[in-house]
Coordinates of C-alpha atoms and ligand atoms in Angstrom, one line a residue:
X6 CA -68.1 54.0 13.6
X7 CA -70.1 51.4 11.5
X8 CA -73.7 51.8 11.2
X9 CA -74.7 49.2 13.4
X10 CA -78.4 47.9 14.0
X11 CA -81.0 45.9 15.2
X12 CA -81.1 42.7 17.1
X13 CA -78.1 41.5 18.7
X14 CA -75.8 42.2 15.8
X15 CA -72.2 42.9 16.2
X16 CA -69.5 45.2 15.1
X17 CA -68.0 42.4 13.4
X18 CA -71.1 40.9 11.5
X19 CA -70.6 43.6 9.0
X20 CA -67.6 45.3 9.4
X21 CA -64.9 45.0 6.7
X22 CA -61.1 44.2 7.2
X23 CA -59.5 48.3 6.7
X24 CA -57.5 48.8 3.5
X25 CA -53.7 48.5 3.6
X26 CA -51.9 51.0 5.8
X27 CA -48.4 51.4 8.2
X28 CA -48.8 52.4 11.3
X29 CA -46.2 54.6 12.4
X30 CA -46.2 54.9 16.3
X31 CA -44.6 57.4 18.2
X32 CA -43.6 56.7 21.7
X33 CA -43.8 52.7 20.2
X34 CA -42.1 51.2 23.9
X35 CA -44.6 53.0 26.2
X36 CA -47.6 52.1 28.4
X37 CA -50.0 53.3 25.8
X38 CA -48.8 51.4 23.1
X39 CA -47.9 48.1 25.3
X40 CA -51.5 47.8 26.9
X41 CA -53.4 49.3 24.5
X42 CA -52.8 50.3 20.8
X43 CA -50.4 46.6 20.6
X44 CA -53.4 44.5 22.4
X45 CA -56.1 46.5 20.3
X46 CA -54.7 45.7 17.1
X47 CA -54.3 42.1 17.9
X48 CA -58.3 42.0 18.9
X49 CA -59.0 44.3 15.3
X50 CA -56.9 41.1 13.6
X51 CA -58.6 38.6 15.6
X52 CA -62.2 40.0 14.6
X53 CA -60.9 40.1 10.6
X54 CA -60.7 43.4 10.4
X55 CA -57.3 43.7 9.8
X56 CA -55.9 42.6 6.3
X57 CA -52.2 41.5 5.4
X58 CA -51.2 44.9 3.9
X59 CA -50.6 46.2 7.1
X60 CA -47.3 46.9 9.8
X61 CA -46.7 48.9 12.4
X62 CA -43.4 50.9 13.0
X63 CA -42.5 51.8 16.5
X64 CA -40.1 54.5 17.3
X65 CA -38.8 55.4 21.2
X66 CA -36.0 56.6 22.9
X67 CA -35.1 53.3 24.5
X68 CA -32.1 51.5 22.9
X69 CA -34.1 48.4 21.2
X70 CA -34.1 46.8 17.3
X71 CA -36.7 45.0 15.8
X72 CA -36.2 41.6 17.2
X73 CA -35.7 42.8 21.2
X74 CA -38.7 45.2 20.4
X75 CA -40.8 42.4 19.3
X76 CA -39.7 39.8 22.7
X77 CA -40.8 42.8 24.7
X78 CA -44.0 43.7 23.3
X79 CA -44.7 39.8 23.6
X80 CA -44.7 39.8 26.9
X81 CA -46.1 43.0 27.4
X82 CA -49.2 42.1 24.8
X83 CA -49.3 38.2 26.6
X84 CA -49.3 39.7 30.2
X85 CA -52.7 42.3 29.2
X86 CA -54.5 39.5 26.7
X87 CA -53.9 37.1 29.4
X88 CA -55.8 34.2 28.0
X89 CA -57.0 35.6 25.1
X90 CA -53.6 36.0 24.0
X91 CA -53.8 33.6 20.6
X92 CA -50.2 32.9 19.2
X93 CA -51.0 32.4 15.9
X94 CA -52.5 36.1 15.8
X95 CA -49.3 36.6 17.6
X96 CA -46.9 35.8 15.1
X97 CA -49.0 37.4 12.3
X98 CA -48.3 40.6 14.4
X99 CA -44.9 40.0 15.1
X100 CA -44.0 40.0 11.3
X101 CA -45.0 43.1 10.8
X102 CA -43.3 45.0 13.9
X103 CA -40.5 47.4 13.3
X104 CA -38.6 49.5 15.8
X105 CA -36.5 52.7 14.7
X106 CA -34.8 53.8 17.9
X107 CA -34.4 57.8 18.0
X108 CA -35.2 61.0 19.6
X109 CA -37.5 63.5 18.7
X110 CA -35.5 66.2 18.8
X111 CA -33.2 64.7 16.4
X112 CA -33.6 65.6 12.5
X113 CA -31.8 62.4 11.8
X114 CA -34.5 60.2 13.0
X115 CA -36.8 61.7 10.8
X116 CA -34.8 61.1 8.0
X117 CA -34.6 57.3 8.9
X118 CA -38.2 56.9 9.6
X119 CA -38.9 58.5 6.3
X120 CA -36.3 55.9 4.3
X121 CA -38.2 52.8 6.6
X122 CA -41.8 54.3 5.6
X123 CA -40.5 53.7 2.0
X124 CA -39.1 50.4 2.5
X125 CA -41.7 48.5 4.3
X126 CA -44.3 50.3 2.3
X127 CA -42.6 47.9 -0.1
X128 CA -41.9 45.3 1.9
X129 CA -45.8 44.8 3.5
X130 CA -47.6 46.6 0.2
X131 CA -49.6 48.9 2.5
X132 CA -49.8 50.9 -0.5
X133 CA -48.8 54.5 0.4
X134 CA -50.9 54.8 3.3
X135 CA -49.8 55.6 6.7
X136 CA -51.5 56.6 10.3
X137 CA -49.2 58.5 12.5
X138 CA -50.0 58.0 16.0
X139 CA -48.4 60.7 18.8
X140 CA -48.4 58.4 22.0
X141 CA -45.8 61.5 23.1
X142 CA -45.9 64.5 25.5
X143 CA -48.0 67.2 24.2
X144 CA -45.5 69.8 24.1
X145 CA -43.6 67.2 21.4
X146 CA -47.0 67.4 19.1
X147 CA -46.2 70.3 17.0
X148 CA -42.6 69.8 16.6
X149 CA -43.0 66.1 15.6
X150 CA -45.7 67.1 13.3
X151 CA -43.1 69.9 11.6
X152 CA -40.5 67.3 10.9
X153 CA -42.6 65.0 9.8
X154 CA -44.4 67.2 6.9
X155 CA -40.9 68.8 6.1
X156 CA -40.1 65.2 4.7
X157 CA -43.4 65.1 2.5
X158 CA -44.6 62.6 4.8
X159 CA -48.3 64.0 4.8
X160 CA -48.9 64.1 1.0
X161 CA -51.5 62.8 0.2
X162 CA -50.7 62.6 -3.7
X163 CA -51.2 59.9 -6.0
X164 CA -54.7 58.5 -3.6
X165 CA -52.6 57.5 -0.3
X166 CA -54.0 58.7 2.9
X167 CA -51.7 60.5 5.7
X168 CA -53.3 60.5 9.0
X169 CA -52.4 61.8 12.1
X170 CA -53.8 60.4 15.6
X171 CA -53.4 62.9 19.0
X172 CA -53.6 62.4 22.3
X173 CA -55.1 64.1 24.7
X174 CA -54.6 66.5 26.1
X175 CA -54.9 69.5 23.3
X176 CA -54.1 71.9 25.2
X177 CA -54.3 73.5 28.9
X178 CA -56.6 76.2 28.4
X179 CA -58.1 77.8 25.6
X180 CA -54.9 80.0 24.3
X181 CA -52.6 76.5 24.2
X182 CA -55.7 74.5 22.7
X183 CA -55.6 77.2 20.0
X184 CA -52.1 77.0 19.2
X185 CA -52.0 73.3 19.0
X186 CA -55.0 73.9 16.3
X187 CA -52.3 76.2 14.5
X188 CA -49.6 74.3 14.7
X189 CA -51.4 70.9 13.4
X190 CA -53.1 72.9 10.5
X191 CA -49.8 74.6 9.7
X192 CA -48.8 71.1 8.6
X193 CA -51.7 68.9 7.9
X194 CA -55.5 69.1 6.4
X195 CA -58.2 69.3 9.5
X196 CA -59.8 65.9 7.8
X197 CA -56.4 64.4 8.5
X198 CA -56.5 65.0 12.5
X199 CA -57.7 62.4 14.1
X200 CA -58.2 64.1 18.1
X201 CA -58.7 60.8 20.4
X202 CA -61.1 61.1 23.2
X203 CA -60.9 57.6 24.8
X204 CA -63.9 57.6 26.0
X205 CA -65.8 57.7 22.6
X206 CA -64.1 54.7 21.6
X207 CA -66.6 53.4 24.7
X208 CA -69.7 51.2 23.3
X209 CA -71.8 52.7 25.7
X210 CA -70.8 56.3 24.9
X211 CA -71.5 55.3 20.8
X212 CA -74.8 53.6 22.1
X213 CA -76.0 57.1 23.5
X214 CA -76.9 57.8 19.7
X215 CA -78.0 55.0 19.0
X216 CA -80.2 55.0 22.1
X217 CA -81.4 58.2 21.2
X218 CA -82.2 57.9 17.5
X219 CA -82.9 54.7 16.8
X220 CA -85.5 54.1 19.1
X221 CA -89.2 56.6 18.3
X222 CA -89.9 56.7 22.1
X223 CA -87.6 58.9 23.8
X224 CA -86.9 61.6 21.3
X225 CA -90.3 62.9 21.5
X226 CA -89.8 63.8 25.6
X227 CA -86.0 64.4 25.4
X228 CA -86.3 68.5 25.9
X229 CA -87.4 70.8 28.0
X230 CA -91.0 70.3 28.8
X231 CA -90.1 66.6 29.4
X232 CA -86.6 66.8 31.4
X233 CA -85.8 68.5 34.7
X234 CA -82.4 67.7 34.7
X235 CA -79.8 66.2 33.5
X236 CA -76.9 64.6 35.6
X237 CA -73.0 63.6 34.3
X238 CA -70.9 61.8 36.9
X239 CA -67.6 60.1 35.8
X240 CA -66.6 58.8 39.6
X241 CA -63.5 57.3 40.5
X242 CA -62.1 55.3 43.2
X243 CA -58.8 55.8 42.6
X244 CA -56.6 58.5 43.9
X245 CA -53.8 60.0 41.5
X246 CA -51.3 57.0 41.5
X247 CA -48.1 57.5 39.7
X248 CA -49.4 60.9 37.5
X249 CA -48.3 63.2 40.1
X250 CA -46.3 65.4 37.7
X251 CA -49.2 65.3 35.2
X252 CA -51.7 65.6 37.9
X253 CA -50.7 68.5 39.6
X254 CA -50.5 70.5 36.5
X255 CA -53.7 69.4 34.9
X256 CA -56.3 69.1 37.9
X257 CA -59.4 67.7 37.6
X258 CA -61.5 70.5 35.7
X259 CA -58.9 70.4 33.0
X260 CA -58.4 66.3 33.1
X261 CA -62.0 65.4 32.9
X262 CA -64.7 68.2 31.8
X263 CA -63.4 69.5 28.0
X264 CA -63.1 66.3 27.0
X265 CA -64.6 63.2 28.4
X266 CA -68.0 64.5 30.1
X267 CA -68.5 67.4 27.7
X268 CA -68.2 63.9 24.8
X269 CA -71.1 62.8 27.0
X270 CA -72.6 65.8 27.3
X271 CA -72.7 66.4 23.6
X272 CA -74.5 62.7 22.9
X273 CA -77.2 63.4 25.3
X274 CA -77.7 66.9 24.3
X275 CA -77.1 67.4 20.9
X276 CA -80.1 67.6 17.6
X277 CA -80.4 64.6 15.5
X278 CA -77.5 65.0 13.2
X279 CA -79.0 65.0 9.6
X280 CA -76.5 61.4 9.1
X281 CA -73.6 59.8 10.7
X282 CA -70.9 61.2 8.7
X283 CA -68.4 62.8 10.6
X284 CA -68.6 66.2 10.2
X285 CA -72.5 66.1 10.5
X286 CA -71.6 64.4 14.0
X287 CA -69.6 67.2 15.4
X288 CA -71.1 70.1 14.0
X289 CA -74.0 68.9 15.9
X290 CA -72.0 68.5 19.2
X291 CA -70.3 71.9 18.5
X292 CA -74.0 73.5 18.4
X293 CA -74.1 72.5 21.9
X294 CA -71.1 73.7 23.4
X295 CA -71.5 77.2 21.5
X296 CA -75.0 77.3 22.9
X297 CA -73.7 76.9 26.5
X298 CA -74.4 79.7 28.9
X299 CA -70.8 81.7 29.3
X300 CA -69.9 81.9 32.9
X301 CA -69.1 85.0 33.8
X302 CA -67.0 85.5 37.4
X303 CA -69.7 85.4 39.8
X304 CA -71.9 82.4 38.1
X305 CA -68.5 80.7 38.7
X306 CA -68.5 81.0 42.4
X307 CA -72.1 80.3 42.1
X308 CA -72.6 77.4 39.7
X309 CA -68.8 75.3 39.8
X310 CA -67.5 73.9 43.2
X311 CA -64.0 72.3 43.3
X312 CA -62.4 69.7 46.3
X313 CA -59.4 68.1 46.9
X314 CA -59.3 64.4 48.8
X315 CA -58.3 64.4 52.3
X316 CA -57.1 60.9 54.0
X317 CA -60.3 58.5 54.4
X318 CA -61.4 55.0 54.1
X319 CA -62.5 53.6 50.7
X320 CA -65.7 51.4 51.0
X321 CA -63.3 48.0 51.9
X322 CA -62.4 49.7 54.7
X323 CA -59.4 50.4 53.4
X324 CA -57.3 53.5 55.1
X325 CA -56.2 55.7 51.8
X326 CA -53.8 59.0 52.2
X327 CA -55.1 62.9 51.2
X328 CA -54.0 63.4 48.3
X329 CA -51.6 66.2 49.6
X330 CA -49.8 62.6 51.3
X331 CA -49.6 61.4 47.8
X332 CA -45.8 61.0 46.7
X333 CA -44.7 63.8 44.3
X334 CA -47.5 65.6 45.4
X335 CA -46.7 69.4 46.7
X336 CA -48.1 69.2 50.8
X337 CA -49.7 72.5 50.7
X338 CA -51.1 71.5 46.6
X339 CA -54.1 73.6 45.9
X340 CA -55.0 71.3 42.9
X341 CA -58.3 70.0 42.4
X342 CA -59.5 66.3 42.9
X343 CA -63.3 67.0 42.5
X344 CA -65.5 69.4 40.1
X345 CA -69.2 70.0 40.2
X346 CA -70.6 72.2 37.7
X347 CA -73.9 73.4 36.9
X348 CA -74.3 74.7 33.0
X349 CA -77.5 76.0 31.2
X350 CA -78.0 75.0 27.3
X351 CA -79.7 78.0 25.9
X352 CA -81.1 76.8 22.9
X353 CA -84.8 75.8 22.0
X354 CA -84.5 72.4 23.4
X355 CA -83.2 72.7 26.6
X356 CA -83.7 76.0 28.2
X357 CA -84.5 76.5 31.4
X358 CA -82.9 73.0 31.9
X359 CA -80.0 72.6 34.3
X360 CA -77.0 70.6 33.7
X361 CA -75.0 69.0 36.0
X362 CA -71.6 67.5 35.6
X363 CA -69.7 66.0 38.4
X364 CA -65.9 64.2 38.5
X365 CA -63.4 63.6 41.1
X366 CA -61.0 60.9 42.4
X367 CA -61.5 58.5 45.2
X368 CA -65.2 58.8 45.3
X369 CA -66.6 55.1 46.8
X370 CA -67.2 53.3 43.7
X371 CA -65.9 54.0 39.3
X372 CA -69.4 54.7 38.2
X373 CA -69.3 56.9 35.0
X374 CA -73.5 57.8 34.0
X375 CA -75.7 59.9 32.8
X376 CA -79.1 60.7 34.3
X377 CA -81.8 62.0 32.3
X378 CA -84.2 62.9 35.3
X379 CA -87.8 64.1 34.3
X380 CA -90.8 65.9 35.4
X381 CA -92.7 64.7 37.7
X382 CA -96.6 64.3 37.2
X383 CA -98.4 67.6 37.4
X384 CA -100.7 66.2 40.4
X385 CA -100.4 63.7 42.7
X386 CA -103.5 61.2 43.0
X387 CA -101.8 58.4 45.4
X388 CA -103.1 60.0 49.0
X389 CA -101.3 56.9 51.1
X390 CA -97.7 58.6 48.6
X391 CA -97.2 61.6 49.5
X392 CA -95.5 63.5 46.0
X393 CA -92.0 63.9 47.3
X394 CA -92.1 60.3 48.5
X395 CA -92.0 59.5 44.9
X396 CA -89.5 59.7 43.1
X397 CA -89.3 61.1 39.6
X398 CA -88.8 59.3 36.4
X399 CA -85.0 58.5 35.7
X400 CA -83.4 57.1 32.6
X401 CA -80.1 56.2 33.4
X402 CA -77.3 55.4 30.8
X403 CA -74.8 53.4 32.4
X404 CA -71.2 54.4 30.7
X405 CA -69.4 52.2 33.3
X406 CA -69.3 49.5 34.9
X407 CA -72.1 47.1 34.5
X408 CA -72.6 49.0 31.6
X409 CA -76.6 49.1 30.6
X410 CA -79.4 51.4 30.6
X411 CA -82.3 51.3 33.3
X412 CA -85.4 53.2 33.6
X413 CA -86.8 53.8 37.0
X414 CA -90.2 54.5 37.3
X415 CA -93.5 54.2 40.4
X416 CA -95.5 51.0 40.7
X417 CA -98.2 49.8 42.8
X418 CA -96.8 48.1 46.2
X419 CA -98.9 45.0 46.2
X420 CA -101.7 44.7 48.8
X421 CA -105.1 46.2 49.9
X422 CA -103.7 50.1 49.9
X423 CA -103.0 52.0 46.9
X424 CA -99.0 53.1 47.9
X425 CA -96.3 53.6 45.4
X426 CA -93.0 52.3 45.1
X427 CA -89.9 52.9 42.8
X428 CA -89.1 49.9 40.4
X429 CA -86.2 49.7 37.6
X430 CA -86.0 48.2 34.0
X431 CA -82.5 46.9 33.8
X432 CA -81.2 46.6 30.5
X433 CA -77.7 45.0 30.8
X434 CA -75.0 44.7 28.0
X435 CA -73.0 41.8 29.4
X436 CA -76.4 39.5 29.2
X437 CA -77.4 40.8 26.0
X438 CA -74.4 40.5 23.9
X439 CA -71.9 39.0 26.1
X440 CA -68.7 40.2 26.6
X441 CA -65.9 41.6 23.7
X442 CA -62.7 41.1 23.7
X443 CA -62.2 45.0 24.2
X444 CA -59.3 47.3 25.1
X445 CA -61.6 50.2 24.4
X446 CA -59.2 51.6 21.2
X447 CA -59.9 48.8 18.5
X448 CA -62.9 51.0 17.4
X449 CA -60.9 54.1 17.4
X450 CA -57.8 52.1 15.7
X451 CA -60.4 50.7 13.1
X452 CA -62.5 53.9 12.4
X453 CA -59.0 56.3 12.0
X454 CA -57.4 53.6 9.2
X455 CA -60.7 53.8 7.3
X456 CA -60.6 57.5 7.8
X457 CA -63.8 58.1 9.3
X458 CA -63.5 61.0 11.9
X459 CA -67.0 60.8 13.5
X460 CA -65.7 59.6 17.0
X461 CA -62.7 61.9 16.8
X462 CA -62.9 65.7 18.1
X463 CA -62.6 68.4 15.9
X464 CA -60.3 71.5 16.3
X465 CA -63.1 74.0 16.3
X466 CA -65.3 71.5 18.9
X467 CA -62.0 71.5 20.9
X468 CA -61.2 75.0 21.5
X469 CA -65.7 75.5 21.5
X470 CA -65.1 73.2 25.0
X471 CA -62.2 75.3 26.6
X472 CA -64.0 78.7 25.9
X473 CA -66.7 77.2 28.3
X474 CA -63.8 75.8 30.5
X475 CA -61.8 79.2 30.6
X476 CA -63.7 81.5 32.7
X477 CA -63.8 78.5 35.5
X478 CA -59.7 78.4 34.9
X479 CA -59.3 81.6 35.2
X480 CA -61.7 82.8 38.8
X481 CA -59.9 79.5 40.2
X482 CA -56.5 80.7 39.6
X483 CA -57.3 84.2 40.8
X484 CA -58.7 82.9 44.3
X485 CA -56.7 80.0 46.2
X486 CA -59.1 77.6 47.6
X487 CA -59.0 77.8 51.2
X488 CA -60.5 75.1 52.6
X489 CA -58.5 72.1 51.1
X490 CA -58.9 69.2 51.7
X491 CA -62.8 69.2 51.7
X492 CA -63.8 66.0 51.5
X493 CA -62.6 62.4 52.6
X494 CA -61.5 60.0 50.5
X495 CA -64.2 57.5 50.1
X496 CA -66.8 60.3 50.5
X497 CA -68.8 61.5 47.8
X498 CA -67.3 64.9 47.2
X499 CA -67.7 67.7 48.6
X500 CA -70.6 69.1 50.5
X501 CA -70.7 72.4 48.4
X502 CA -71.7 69.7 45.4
X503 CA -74.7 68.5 47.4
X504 CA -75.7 71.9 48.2
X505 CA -74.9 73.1 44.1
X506 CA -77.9 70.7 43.6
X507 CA -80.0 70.8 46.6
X508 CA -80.3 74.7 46.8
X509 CA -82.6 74.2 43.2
X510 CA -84.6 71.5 45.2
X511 CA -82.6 68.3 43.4
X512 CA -80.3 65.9 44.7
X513 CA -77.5 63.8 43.0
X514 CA -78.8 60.5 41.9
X515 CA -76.2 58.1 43.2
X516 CA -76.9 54.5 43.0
Ligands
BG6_29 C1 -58.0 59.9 31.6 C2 -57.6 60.8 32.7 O1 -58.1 60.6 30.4 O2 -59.2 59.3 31.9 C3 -57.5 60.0 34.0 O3 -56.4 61.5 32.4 C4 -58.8 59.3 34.2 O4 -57.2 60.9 35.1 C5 -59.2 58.5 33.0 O5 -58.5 58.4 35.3 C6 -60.6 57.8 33.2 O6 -60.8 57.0 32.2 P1 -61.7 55.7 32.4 O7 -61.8 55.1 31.0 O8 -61.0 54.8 33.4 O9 -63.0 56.2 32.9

């Protein structure tokens, strides 16, 4: 992440092109690398941040060589760039595409990839360098990561850099997120992990700290005697589609909460880190989730609600099936769609202050925010309003879509009475800045080849999320949910979440 600031000033104004580097892809033919890591690094070249010394080497299980890999991945790149798609960046890229067919399970192919590293660090002068990048199953992470340093190819000697990108997800719980963390460091340095977290490669997500300490205004009222609550909803309108198999395992709690909302929920509740440097970054965020109230059995059937989507209309008016209809979906499936959680922070700043933290699939609309809800004024002058006709002050950061950030606030209704009314500031980023050529990883791409780790989770921040995650896990295993499905599709959840909220005299702020 760049230090970026003031004005309307771009990533690119001041970023420089990365050093020299291979980029050694694993699962090289799949959807990941196809829409997204291929595209991205056509956008990071496009932008001049990506100098000659550089290649990628792909390596897959399907029967390909470099010239049918690089026809494929045209098309592939074309069809997602769609008219951005610039040939001449094209062909740049295409020289420097490699495919090594293989499977992981097979010693051999280590040895090849470890001759081809040598050769087309030659051949491209990337100078030593080399970012690994698992696009693989998790359960192929810590056996690709043994072969690989059993042929040297994380030494670091001599000045080169060795770096190895993971997917999510690390882990299922907390016991398989630790061994991960053992496996990886069995092998490799902590400051060469690079944990991705999609969602921090979001502009939005990076403007949260931004937002919060660049500007002298808000800091003084983010806390406790300032903020009643704050709210976390990912939302999406989709059901589970073709991840069935994935799905089914994983669940929505373990999909969604460690990872993506507790990233947001570290921005928006962490202490002003004392610089931007990685590790001041996360041990900041790791403060928070080590200072999260531990639920114990009964706070979970208190404080976390689960649902699973039952047939329902979307808001087109399209007809969509439960998600028990969905194919490869077990009928009688007890996994959850939907979580609502409630979490207290106990640390000076927020005490006393409740979090809430809602996901689920097929809601009505994608809307991932965060609401920053505060108090409301201690007395209530306006005779013709009565209080609770007013509604508090919000700050809303819009992660997605029409990503922004608006502040809602009371107003005079014009005319002879004195009545109140709600009113929004609207800041949008599409009329601000315009709109980037984005598939949300160039950041991450750019920031893990110049080795800085700040929007990349740490191993101890990791397993700090699925100790807060593990209790939930663990009552929700023990006791079947019995009344599944619980909400339509199209609905917004649950009633149990409403009632999570509206029990402490709050509602869900759903625009
Ligand atoms: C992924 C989850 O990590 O994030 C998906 O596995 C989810 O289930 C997706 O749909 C949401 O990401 P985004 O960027 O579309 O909000």
């Amino acid at each position: 992440m760049s230090a970026r600031s003031g004005g309307a000033e771009r990533p690119a104004d001041r970023a420089r092109p990365v050093g020299p580097a291979l980029m050694v892809i694993f699962g090289g033919a799949g959807d990941l690398a196809r829409r997204k890591l291929l595209p991205a690094l056509c956008n990071l070249r496009e932008a001049g941040l990506l100098g000659d010394g550089f290649g990628v080497l792909a390596t897959a299980t399907r029967p390909l060589d470099d010239a049918s890999f690089r026809e494929q991945t045209r098309e592939a790149v074309c069809g997602h760039l769609g008219e951005r798609f610039d040939a001449e960046t094209w062909s740049w890229l295409e020289e420097r595409l490699f495919y090594e067919r293989g499977e992981l399970g097979d010693s051999a192919l280590f040895e090849r990839l470890a001759e081809r590293i040598e050769t087309l660090d030659r051949k491209l002068a990337t100078a030593g360098n080399a970012l690994f990048y698992l696009a693989i199953p998790p359960s192929l992470f810590a056996p690709t990561v043994e072969q690989l340093a059993a042929r040297g190819l994380f030494d670091e000697a001599g000045g080169r850099t060795r770096r190895v990108i993971v997917e999510k997800p690390f882990g299922r719980d907390l016991e398989s997120a630790r061994a991960l963390n053992r496996a990886l460091a069995a092998s490799l340095a902590e400051t060469q992990v690079y944990r991705i977290d999609h969602y921090l490669g979001k502009e939005t997500v990076q403007n949260m700290l931004a937002f919060r300490f660049a500007n002298g205004i808000f800091e003084p009222v983010w806390n406790r005697r300032y903020v009643d609550n704050v709210q976390i909803t990912v939302a999406e309108s989709l059901g589970v589609g073709h991840r069935a198999r994935y799905y089914e395992e994983a669940g929505a709690l373990r999909d969604m909460v460690p990872n993506h909302l507790f990233q947001l929920l570290g921005y928006v509740a962490m202490e002003p880190p004392v610089s931007f440097a990685a590790d001041a970054v996360r041990d900041e965020k790791g403060k928070v989730f080590s200072a999260i109230v531990p639920f114990d059995p009964e706070e979970v059937l208190h404080s976390t609600v689960r649902g699973q989507y039952g047939p329902g209309a979307m808001p087109d008016g399209g007809r969509v099936p439960g998600y028990r209809e969905e194919p490869g979906i077990d009928p009688a499936s007890t996994t959850e769609t939907f979580v609502a959680l409630r979490l207290a922070i106990d640390n000076w700043r927020w005490a006393g202050v409740p979090f809430y933290l809602r996901t689920g699939k097929r809601l009505p609309r994608r809307i991932s925010e965060v609401v920053v809800e505060f108090r409301r004024v201690p007395f209530m002058m306006f005779r013709e309003t009565p209080i609770d006709h007013l509604s508090p002050n919000r700050l809303t950061l819009r992660i997605q879509p029409r990503e922004g950030i608006s502040l809602h606030f009371g107003a005079k209704v014009p005319g002879p009475s004195l009545r109140l009314g709600g009113v929004d500031m609207n800041f949008c980023y599409r009329d601000q800045f315009g709109e980037e050529p984005a598939t949300g990883y160039e950041t991450l791409l750019y920031d893990a080849l110049r080795g800085d780790a700040t929007l990349f989770q740490r191993g101890d921040n990791v397993e700090a999320a699925w100790s807060v995650v593990q209790p939930i896990l663990d009552v929700w295993h023990a006791l079947s949910p019995r009344d599944f499905p619980n909400y339509p599709a199209g609905s917004h959840g649950p009633e149990a979440a409403d009632e999570l909220v509206g029990r402490e005299g709050r509602r869900w702020r759903t625009p």
